[in-house]
């Protein structure tokens, strides 16, 4: 299982670098007002890609369900939180405003980040 989180964290970090470059160069010229939102998505993706790497490294020493749930929660958080911010930024760039009812996805993704960190701490305290 630890190999899965190491691979996933590495891929998501690499993707974060690519998306960060897109936001800094491509999006900046097309829709400069949407860059801060996009940048926030990239920033949290990178933080939690590194968190996935840490989960992968520590999973052998702390092979508890709560450590696994931490990794799952970080992944869901990246998909929902960062993904919704990317979508919002790209919609702004095309002239559409907001995600409609889907805007609730961003705070739900943030909640998964918090749950992930709680599960991570729980796993560390079990040993």
mmCIF file of C-alpha atoms in Angstrom, residues 65-116:
data_model
loop_
_atom_site.group_PDB
_atom_site.id
_atom_site.type_symbol
_atom_site.label_atom_id
_atom_site.label_comp_id
_atom_site.label_asym_id
_atom_site.label_seq_id
_atom_site.Cartn_x
_atom_site.Cartn_y
_atom_site.Cartn_z
ATOM 1 C CA UNK A 65 -6.521 1.868 8.927
ATOM 2 C CA UNK A 66 -6.359 5.474 10.053
ATOM 3 C CA UNK A 67 -3.126 5.970 8.072
ATOM 4 C CA UNK A 68 -4.815 4.493 5.028
ATOM 5 C CA UNK A 69 -7.817 6.790 5.565
ATOM 6 C CA UNK A 70 -5.444 9.740 5.808
ATOM 7 C CA UNK A 71 -4.102 8.948 2.346
ATOM 8 C CA UNK A 72 -7.573 8.413 0.895
ATOM 9 C CA UNK A 73 -8.805 11.659 2.448
ATOM 10 C CA UNK A 74 -5.852 13.630 1.071
ATOM 11 C CA UNK A 75 -6.538 12.257 -2.406
ATOM 12 C CA UNK A 76 -10.266 13.068 -2.254
ATOM 13 C CA UNK A 77 -9.405 16.519 -0.902
ATOM 14 C CA UNK A 78 -7.075 17.206 -3.826
ATOM 15 C CA UNK A 79 -9.670 16.062 -6.335
ATOM 16 C CA UNK A 80 -12.520 18.061 -4.808
ATOM 17 C CA UNK A 81 -10.777 21.160 -3.436
ATOM 18 C CA UNK A 82 -8.089 21.764 -6.037
ATOM 19 C CA UNK A 83 -10.173 20.329 -8.867
ATOM 20 C CA UNK A 84 -13.077 22.679 -8.164
ATOM 21 C CA UNK A 85 -10.729 25.679 -7.978
ATOM 22 C CA UNK A 86 -9.212 24.700 -11.330
ATOM 23 C CA UNK A 87 -12.696 24.404 -12.824
ATOM 24 C CA UNK A 88 -13.751 27.751 -11.345
ATOM 25 C CA UNK A 89 -10.643 29.452 -12.756
ATOM 26 C CA UNK A 90 -11.118 27.967 -16.193
ATOM 27 C CA UNK A 91 -14.793 28.923 -16.207
ATOM 28 C CA UNK A 92 -13.812 32.505 -15.310
ATOM 29 C CA UNK A 93 -11.287 32.458 -18.148
ATOM 30 C CA UNK A 94 -14.025 31.485 -20.614
ATOM 31 C CA UNK A 95 -16.342 34.214 -19.351
ATOM 32 C CA UNK A 96 -18.618 32.017 -17.263
ATOM 33 C CA UNK A 97 -18.954 32.939 -13.613
ATOM 34 C CA UNK A 98 -19.158 30.420 -10.816
ATOM 35 C CA UNK A 99 -19.815 26.712 -10.645
ATOM 36 C CA UNK A 100 -23.512 27.082 -9.887
ATOM 37 C CA UNK A 101 -24.545 24.557 -7.258
ATOM 38 C CA UNK A 102 -21.231 22.782 -7.608
ATOM 39 C CA UNK A 103 -19.455 25.524 -5.646
ATOM 40 C CA UNK A 104 -20.066 23.535 -2.465
ATOM 41 C CA UNK A 105 -17.442 21.055 -3.667
ATOM 42 C CA UNK A 106 -14.554 23.310 -2.631
ATOM 43 C CA UNK A 107 -15.309 23.396 1.122
ATOM 44 C CA UNK A 108 -16.148 19.675 1.081
ATOM 45 C CA UNK A 109 -12.678 19.074 -0.368
ATOM 46 C CA UNK A 110 -11.216 21.250 2.388
ATOM 47 C CA UNK A 111 -13.075 19.159 4.943
ATOM 48 C CA UNK A 112 -11.433 16.022 3.501
ATOM 49 C CA UNK A 113 -8.031 17.669 4.009
ATOM 50 C CA UNK A 114 -8.887 18.230 7.680
ATOM 51 C CA UNK A 115 -10.162 14.651 8.049
ATOM 52 C CA UNK A 116 -6.948 13.409 6.457
#
